[in-house]
PDB file of C-alpha atoms in Angstrom:
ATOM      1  CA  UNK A  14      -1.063  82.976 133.572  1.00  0.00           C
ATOM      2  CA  UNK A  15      -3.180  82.939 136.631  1.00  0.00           C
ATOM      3  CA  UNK A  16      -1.661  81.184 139.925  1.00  0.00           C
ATOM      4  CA  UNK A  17       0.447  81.047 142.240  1.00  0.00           C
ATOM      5  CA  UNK A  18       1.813  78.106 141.147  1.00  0.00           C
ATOM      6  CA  UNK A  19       3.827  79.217 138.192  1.00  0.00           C
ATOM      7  CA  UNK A  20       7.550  79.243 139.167  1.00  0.00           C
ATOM      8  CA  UNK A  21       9.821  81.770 137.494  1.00  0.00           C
ATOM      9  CA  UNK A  22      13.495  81.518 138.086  1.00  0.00           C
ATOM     10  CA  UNK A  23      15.443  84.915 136.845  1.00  0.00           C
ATOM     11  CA  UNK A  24      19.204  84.590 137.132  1.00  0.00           C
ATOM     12  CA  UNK A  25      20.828  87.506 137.872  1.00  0.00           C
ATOM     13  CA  UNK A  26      17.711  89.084 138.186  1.00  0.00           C
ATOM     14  CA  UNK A  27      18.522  92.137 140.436  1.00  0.00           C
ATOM     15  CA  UNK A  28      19.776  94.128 137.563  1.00  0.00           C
ATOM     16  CA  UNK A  29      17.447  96.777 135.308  1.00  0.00           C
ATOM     17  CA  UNK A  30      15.660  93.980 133.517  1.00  0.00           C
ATOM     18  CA  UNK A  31      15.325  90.976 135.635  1.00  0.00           C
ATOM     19  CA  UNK A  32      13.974  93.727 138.410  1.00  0.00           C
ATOM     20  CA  UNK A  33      11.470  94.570 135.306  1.00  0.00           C
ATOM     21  CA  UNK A  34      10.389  91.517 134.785  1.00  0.00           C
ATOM     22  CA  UNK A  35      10.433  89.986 138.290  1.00  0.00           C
ATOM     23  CA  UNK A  36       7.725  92.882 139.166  1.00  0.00           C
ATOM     24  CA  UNK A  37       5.711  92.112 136.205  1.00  0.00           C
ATOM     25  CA  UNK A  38       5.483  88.686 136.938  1.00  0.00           C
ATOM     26  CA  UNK A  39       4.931  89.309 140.649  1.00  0.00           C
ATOM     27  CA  UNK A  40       1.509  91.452 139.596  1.00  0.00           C
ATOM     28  CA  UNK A  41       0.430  88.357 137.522  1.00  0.00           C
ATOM     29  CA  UNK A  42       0.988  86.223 140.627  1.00  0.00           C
ATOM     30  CA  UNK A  43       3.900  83.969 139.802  1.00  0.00           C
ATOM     31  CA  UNK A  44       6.209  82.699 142.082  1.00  0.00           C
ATOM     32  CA  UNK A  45       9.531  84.574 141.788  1.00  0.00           C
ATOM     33  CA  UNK A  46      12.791  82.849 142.859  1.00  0.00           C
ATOM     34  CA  UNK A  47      15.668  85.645 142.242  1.00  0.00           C
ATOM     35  CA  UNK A  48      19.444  84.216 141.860  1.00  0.00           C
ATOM     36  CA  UNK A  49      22.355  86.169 143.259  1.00  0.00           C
ATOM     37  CA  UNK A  50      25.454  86.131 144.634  1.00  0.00           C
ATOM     38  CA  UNK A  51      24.888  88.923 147.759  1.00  0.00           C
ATOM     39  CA  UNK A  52      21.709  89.407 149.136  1.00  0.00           C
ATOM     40  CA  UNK A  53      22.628  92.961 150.056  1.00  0.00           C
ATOM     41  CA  UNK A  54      22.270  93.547 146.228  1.00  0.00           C
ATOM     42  CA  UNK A  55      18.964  92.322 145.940  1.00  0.00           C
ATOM     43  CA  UNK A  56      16.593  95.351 145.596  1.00  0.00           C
ATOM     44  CA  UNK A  57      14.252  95.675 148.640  1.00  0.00           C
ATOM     45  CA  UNK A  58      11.229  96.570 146.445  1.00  0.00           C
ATOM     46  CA  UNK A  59      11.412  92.633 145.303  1.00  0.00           C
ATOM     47  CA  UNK A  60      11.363  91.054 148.453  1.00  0.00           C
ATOM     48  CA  UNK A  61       8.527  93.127 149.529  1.00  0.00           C
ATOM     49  CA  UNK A  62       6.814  92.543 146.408  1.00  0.00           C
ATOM     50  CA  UNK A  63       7.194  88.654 147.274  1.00  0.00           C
ATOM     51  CA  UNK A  64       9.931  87.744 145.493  1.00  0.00           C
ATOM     52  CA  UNK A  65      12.649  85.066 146.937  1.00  0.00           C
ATOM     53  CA  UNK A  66      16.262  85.303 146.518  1.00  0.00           C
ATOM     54  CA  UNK A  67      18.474  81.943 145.987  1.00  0.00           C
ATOM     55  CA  UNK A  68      22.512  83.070 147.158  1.00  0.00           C
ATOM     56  CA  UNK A  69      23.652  81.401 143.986  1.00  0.00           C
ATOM     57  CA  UNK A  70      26.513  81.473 141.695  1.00  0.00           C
ATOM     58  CA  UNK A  71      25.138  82.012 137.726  1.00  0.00           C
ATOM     59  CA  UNK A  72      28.214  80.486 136.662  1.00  0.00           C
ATOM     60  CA  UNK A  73      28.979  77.914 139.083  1.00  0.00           C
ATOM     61  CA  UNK A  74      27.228  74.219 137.865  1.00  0.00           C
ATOM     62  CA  UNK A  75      26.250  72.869 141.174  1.00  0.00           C
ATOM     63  CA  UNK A  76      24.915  76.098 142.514  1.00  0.00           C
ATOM     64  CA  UNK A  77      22.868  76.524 139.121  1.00  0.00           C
ATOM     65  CA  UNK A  78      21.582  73.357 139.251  1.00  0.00           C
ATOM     66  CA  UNK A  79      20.010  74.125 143.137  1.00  0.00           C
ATOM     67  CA  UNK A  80      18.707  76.565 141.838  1.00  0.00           C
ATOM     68  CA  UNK A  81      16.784  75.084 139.038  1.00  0.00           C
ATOM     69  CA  UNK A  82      15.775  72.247 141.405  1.00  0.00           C
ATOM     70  CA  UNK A  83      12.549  70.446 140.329  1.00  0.00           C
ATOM     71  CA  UNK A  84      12.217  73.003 137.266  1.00  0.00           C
ATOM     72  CA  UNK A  85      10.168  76.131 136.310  1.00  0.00           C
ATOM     73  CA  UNK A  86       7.390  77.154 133.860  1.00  0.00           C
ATOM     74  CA  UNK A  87       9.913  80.078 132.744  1.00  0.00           C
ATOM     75  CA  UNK A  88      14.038  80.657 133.211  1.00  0.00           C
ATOM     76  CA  UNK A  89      15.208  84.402 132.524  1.00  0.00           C
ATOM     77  CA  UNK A  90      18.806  84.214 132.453  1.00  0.00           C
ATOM     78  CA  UNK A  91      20.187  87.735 132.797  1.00  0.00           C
ATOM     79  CA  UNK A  92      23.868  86.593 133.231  1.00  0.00           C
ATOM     80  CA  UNK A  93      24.552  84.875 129.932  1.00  0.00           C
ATOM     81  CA  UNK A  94      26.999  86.389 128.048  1.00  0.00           C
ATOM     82  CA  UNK A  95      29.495  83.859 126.528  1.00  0.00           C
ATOM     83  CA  UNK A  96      28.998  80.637 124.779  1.00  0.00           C
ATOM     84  CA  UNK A  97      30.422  78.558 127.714  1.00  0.00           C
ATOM     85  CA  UNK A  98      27.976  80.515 130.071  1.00  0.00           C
ATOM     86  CA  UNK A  99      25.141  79.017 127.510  1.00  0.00           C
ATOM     87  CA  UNK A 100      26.725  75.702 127.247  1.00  0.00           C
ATOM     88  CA  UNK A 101      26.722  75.659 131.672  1.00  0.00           C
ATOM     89  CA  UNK A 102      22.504  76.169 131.045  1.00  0.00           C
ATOM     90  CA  UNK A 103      21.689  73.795 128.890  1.00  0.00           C
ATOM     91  CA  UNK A 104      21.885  70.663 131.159  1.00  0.00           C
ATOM     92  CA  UNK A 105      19.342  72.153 133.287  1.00  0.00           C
ATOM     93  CA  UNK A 106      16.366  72.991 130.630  1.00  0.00           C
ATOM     94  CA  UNK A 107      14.983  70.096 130.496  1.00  0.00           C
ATOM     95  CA  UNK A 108      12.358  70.602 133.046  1.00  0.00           C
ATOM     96  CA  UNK A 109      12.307  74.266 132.154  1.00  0.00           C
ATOM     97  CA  UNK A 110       8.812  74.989 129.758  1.00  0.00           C
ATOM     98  CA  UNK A 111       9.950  78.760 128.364  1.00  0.00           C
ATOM     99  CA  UNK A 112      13.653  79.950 128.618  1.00  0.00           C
ATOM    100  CA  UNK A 113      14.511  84.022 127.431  1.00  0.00           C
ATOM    101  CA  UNK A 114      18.202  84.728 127.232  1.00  0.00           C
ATOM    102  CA  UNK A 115      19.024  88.427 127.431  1.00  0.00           C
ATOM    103  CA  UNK A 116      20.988  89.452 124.349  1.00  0.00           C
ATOM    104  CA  UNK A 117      21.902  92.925 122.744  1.00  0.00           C
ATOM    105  CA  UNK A 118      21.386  94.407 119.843  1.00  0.00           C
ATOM    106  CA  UNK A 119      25.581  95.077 119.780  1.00  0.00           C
ATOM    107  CA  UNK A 120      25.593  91.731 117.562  1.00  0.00           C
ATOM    108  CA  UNK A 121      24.341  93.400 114.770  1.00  0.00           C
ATOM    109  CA  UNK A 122      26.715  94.398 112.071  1.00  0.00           C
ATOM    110  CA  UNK A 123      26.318  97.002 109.164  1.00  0.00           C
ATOM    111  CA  UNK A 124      26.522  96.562 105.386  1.00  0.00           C
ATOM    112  CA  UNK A 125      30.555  97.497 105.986  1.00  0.00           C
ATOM    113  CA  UNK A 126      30.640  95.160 108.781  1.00  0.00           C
ATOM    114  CA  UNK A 127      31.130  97.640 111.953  1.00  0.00           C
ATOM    115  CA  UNK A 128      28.690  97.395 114.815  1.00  0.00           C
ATOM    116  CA  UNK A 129      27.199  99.898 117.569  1.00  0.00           C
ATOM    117  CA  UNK A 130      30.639  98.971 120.086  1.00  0.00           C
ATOM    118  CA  UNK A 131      33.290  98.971 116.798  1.00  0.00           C
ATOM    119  CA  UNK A 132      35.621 101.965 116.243  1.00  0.00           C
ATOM    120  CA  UNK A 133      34.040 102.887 112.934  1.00  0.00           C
ATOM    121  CA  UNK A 134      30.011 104.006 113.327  1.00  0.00           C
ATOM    122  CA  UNK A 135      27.920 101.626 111.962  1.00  0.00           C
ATOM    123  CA  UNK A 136      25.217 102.541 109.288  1.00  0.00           C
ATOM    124  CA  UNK A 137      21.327 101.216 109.640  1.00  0.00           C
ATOM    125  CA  UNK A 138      19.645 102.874 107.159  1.00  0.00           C
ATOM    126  CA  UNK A 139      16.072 101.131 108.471  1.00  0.00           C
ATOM    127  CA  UNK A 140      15.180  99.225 111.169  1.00  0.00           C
ATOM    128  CA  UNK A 141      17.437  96.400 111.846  1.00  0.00           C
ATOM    129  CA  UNK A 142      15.133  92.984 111.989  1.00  0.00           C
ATOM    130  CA  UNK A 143      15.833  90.009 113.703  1.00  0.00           C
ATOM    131  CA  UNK A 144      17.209  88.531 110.582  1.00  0.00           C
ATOM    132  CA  UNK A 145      19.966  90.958 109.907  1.00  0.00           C
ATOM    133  CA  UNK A 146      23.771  90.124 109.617  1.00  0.00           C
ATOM    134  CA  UNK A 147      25.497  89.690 112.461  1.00  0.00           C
ATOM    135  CA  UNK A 148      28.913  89.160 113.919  1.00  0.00           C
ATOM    136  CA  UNK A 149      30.780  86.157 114.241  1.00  0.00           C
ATOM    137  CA  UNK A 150      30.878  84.085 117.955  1.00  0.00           C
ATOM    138  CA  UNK A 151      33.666  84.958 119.571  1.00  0.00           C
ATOM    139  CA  UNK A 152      35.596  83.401 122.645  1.00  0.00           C
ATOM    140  CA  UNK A 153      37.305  86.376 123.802  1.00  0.00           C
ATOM    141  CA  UNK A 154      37.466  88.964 126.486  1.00  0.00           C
ATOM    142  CA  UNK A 155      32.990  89.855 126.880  1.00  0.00           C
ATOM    143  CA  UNK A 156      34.107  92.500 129.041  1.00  0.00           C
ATOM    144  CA  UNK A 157      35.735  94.343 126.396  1.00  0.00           C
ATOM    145  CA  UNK A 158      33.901  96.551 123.941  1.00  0.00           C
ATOM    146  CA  UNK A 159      35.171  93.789 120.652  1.00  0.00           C
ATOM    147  CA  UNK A 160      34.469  91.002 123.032  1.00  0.00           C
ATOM    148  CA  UNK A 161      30.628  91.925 124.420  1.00  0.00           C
ATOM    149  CA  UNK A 162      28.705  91.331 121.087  1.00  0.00           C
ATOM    150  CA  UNK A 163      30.924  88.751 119.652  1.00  0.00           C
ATOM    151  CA  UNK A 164      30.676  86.622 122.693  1.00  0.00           C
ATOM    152  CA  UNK A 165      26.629  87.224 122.818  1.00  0.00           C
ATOM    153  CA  UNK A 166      26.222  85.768 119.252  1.00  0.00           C
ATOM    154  CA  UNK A 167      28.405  83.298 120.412  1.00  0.00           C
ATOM    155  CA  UNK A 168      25.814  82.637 123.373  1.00  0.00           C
ATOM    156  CA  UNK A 169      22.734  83.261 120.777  1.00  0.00           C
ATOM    157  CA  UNK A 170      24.428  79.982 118.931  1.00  0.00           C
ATOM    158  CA  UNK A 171      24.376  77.396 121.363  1.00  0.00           C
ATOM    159  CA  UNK A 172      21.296  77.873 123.061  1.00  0.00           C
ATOM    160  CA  UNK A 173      19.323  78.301 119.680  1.00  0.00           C
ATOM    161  CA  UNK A 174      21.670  75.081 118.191  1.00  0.00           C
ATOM    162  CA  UNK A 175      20.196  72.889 121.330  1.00  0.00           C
ATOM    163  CA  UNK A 176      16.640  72.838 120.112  1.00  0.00           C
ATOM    164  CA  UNK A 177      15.234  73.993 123.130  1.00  0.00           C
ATOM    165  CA  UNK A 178      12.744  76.540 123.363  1.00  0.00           C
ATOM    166  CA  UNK A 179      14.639  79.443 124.113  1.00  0.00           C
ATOM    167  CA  UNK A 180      14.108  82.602 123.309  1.00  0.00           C
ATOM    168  CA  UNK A 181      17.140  85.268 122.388  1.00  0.00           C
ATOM    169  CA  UNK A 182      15.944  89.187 123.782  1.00  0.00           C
ATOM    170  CA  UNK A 183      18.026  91.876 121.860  1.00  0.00           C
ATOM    171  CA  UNK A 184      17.345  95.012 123.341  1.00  0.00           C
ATOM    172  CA  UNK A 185      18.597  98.313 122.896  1.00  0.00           C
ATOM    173  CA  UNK A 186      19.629 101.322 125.173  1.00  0.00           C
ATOM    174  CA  UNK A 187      18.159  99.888 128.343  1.00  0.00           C
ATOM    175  CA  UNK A 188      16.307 102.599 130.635  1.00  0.00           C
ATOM    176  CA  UNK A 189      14.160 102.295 133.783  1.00  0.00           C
ATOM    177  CA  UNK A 190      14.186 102.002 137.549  1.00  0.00           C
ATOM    178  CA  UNK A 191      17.331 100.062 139.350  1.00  0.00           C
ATOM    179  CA  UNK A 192      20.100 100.391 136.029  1.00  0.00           C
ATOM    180  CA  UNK A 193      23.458 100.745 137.382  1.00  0.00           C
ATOM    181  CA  UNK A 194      24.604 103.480 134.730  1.00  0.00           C
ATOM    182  CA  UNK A 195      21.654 105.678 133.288  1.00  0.00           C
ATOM    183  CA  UNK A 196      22.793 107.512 130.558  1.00  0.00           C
ATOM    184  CA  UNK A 197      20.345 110.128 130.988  1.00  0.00           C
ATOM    185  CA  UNK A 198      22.533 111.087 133.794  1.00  0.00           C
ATOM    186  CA  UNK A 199      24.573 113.156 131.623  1.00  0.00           C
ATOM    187  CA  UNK A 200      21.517 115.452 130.498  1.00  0.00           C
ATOM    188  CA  UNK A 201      20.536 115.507 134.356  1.00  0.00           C
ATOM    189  CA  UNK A 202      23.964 115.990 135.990  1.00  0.00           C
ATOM    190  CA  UNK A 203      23.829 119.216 133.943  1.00  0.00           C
ATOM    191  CA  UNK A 204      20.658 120.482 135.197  1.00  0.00           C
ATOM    192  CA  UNK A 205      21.272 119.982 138.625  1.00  0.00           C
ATOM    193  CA  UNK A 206      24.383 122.408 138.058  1.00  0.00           C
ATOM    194  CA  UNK A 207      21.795 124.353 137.161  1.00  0.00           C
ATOM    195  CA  UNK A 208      23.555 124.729 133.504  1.00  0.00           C
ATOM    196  CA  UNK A 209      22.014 127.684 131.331  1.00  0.00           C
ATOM    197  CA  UNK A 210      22.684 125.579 127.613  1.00  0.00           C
ATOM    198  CA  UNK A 211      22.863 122.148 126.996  1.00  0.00           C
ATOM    199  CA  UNK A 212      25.012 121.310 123.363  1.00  0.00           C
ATOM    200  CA  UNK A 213      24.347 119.153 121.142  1.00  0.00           C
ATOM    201  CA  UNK A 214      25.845 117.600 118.221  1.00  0.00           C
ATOM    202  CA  UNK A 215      24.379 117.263 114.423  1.00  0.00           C
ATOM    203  CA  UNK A 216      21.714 119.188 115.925  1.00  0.00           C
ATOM    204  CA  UNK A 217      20.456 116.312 118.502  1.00  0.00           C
ATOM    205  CA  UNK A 218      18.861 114.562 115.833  1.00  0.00           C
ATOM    206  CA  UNK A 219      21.103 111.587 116.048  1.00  0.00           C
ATOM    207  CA  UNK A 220      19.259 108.875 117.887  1.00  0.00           C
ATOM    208  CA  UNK A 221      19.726 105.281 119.403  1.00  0.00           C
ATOM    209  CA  UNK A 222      16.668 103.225 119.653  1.00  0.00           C
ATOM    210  CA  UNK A 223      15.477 103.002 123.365  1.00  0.00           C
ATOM    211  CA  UNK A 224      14.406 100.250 125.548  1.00  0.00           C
ATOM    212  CA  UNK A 225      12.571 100.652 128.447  1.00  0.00           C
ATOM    213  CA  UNK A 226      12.819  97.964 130.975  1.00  0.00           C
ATOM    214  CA  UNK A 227       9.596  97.370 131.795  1.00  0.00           C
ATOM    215  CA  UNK A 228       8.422  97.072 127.939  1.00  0.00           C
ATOM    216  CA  UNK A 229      11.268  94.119 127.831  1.00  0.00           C
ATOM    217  CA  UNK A 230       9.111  92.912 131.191  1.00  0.00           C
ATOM    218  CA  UNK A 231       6.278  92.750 129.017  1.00  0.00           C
ATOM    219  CA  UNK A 232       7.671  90.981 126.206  1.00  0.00           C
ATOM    220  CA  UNK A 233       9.023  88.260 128.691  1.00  0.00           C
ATOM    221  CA  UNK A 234       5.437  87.580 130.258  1.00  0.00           C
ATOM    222  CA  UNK A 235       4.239  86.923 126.197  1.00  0.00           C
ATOM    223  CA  UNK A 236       7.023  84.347 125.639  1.00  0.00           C
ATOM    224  CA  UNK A 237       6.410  82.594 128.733  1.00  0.00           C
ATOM    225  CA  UNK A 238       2.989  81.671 127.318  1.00  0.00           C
ATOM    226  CA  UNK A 239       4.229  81.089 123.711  1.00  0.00           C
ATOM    227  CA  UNK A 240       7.628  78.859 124.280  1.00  0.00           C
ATOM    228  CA  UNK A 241       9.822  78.316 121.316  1.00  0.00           C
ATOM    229  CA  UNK A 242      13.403  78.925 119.872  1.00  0.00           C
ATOM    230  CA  UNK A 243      13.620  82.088 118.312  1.00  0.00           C
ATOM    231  CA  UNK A 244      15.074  85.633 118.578  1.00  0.00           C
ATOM    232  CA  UNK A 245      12.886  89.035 119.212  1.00  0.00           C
ATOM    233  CA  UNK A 246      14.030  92.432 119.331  1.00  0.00           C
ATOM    234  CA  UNK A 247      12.672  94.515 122.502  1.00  0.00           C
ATOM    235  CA  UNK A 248      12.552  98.118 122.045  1.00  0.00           C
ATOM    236  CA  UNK A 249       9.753 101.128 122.847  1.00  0.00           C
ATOM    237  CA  UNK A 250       7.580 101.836 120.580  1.00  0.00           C
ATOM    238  CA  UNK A 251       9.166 105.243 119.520  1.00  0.00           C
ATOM    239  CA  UNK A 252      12.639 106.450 119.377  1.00  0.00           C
ATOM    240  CA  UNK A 253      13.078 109.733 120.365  1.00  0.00           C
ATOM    241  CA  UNK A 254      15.871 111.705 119.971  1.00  0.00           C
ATOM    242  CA  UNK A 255      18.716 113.039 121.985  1.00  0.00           C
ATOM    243  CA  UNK A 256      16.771 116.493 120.924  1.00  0.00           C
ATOM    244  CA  UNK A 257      13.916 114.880 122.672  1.00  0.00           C
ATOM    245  CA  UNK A 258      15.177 113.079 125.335  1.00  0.00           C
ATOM    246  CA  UNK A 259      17.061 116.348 126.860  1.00  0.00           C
ATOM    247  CA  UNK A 260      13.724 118.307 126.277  1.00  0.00           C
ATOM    248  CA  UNK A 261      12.248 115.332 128.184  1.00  0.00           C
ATOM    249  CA  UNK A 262      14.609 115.110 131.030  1.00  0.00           C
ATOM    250  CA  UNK A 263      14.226 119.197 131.508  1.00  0.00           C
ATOM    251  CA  UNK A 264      10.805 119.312 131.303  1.00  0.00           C
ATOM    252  CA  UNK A 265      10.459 116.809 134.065  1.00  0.00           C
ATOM    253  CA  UNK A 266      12.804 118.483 136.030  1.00  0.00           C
ATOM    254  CA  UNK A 267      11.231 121.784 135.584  1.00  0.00           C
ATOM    255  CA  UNK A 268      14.665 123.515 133.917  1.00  0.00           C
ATOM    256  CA  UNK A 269      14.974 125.445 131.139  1.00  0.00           C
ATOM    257  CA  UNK A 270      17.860 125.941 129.108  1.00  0.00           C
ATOM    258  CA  UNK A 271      18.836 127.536 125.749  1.00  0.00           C
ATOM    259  CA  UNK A 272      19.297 124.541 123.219  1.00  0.00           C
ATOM    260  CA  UNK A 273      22.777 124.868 121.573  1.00  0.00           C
ATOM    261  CA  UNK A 274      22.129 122.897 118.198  1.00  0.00           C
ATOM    262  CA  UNK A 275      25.673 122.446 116.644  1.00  0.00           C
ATOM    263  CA  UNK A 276      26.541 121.758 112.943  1.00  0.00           C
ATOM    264  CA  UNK A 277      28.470 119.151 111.249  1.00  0.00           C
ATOM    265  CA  UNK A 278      31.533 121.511 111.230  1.00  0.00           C
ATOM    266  CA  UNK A 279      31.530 121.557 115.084  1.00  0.00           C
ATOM    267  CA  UNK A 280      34.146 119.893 117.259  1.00  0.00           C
ATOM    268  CA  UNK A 281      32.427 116.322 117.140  1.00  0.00           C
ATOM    269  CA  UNK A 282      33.103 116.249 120.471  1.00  0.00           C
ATOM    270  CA  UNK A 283      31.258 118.915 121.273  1.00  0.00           C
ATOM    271  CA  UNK A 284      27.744 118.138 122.353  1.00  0.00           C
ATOM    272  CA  UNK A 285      28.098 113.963 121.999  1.00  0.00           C
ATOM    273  CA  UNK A 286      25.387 112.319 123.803  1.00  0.00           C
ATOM    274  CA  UNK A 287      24.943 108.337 124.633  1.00  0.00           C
ATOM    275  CA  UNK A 288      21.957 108.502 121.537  1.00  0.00           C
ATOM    276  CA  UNK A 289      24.336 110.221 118.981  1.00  0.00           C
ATOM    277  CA  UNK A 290      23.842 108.290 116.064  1.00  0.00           C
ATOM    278  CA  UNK A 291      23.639 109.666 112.689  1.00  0.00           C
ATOM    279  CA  UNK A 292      21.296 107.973 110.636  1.00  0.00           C
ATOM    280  CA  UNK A 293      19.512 106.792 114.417  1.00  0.00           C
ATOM    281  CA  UNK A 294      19.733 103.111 115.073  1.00  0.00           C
ATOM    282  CA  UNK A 295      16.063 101.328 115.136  1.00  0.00           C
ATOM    283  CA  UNK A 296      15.242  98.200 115.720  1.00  0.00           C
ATOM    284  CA  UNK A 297      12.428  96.313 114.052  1.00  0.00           C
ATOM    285  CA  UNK A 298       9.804  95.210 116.729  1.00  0.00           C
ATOM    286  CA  UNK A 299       7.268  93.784 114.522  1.00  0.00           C
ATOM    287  CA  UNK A 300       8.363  90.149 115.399  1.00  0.00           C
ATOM    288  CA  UNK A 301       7.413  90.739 118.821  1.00  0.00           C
ATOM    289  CA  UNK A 302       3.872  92.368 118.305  1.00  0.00           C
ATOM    290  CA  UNK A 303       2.744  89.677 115.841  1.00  0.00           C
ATOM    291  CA  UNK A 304       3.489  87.395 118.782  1.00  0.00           C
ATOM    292  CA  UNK A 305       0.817  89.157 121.137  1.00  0.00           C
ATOM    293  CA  UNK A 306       3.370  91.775 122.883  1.00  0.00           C
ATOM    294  CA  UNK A 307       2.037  94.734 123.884  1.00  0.00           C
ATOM    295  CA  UNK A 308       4.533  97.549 124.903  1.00  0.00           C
ATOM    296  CA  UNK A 309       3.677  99.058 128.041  1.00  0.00           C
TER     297      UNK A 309
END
């Protein structure tokens, strides 16, 4: 995609992964139109870069449709999480050439049922593909750990039931500049208090497969040029882990620390970490290579 006269719309794009994408299409010279409800929140690093912000409501028809206006080679909606959020979009897709819908890997559901938000830890025992059970759309609370991933397969569902060429995104643990929550905070927290041991449980070699923002980014820019209905996992092409990621995190901070590696008769508590799953959680990228994606 070479000109300036590509128009990408990202909807709710000031969070982790519309800010990805926005600067990735930004370097391949598209025209980036950024919808939000306060300006205030819109990073500065995007406006510089060239992107424009809309002051528009996701969720509120008229506002959505402005927004839209005369159409776009590519929509990124980054604020869809229930199926009457997906049902609001569809109207407008008709002049719209690729759509990507940001999903989650949290509708995926073991062999027993239980997912990565249930109270019961879910069992992968190999990477999960795109074609792997999941749960059930659901109409309840998506704010609530039960409600998120039933109420993004419910979202999946009508967009892929329309026809349209939309693709689903199901990342993973999200990481990169602008997120709201990092979880590496927790390992970092601890080394600015200068701790002397970091714990960690089953001997950090639980791990939850990683997705770095701008690797999603890339993904996006691929299915912009290939438009269809389908779903794609995004995740980076290795998943360290939380063994890793803390020896990461200190190394880059320049801290060392005596590595604490607990048992499975330790307090469970002791030494939990956001990647803490035993066997780790991967995700089955293939899908998204054979397409032309190249992780960054």
């Amino acid at each position: 995609m070479q000109g300036i006269h590509e128009r990408a719309l990202i909807l709710g794009g000031a969070g982790v992964l519309g800010r990805a994408v926005s600067h990735r299409l930004l370097a391949a010279v598209w025209s980036v139109h950024v919808t939000g409800s306060d300006v205030t929140k819109m990073p500065t690093d995007l406006l510089e870069d060239g992107a424009r912000f809309l002051a528009s409501d996701r969720h509120e028809n008229e506002q959505l449709a402005r927004a839209v206006g005369a159409g776009a080679e590519l929509l990124v909606d980054a604020a869809c999480y229930t199926g009457a959020h997906a049902s609001t979009l569809l109207p407008h897709l008709a002049d719209v050439d690729s759509t990507v819908m940001f999903s989650s890997k949290a509708v995926y559901v073991d062999a027993a049922g239980n997912h990565v938000n249930s109270d019961a830890v879910p069992h992968f025992h190999a990477p999960i593909p795109e074609t792997a059970a999941t749960l059930d759309p659901g109409h309840g609370d998506f704010t609530t750990l039960e409600g998120y991933g039933t109420n993004k397969a419910a979202a999946e569902h009508v967009l892929l039931d329309s026809g349209a060429p939309v693709t689903i995104i199901r990342a993973s643990k999200v990481h990169g500049a602008g997120a709201s929550n990092p979880r590496e905070w927790m390992f970092l927290k601890r080394i600015l208090d200068r701790r002397p041991a970091v714990f960690l449980a089953d001997s950090g070699r639980g791990g939850d497969h990683t997705t770095a923002a701008v690797n999603t980014a890339a993904l996006v820019e691929t299915v912009a040029a290939h438009p269809a209905a389908r779903i794609l996992n995004s995740a980076d092409p290795d998943a360290p882990t939380g063994l890793q990621i803390t020896r990461t995190i200190a190394t880059h901070m320049g801290h060392h620390w005596r590595e604490v590696l607990l048992d499975g008769i330790a307090d469970p508590d002791l030494g939990d970490h956001p990647w803490n799953s035993t066997p780790p959680i991967l995700l089955d990228t293939s899908a998204s290579v054979a397409l032309g994606y190249r992780p960054v």
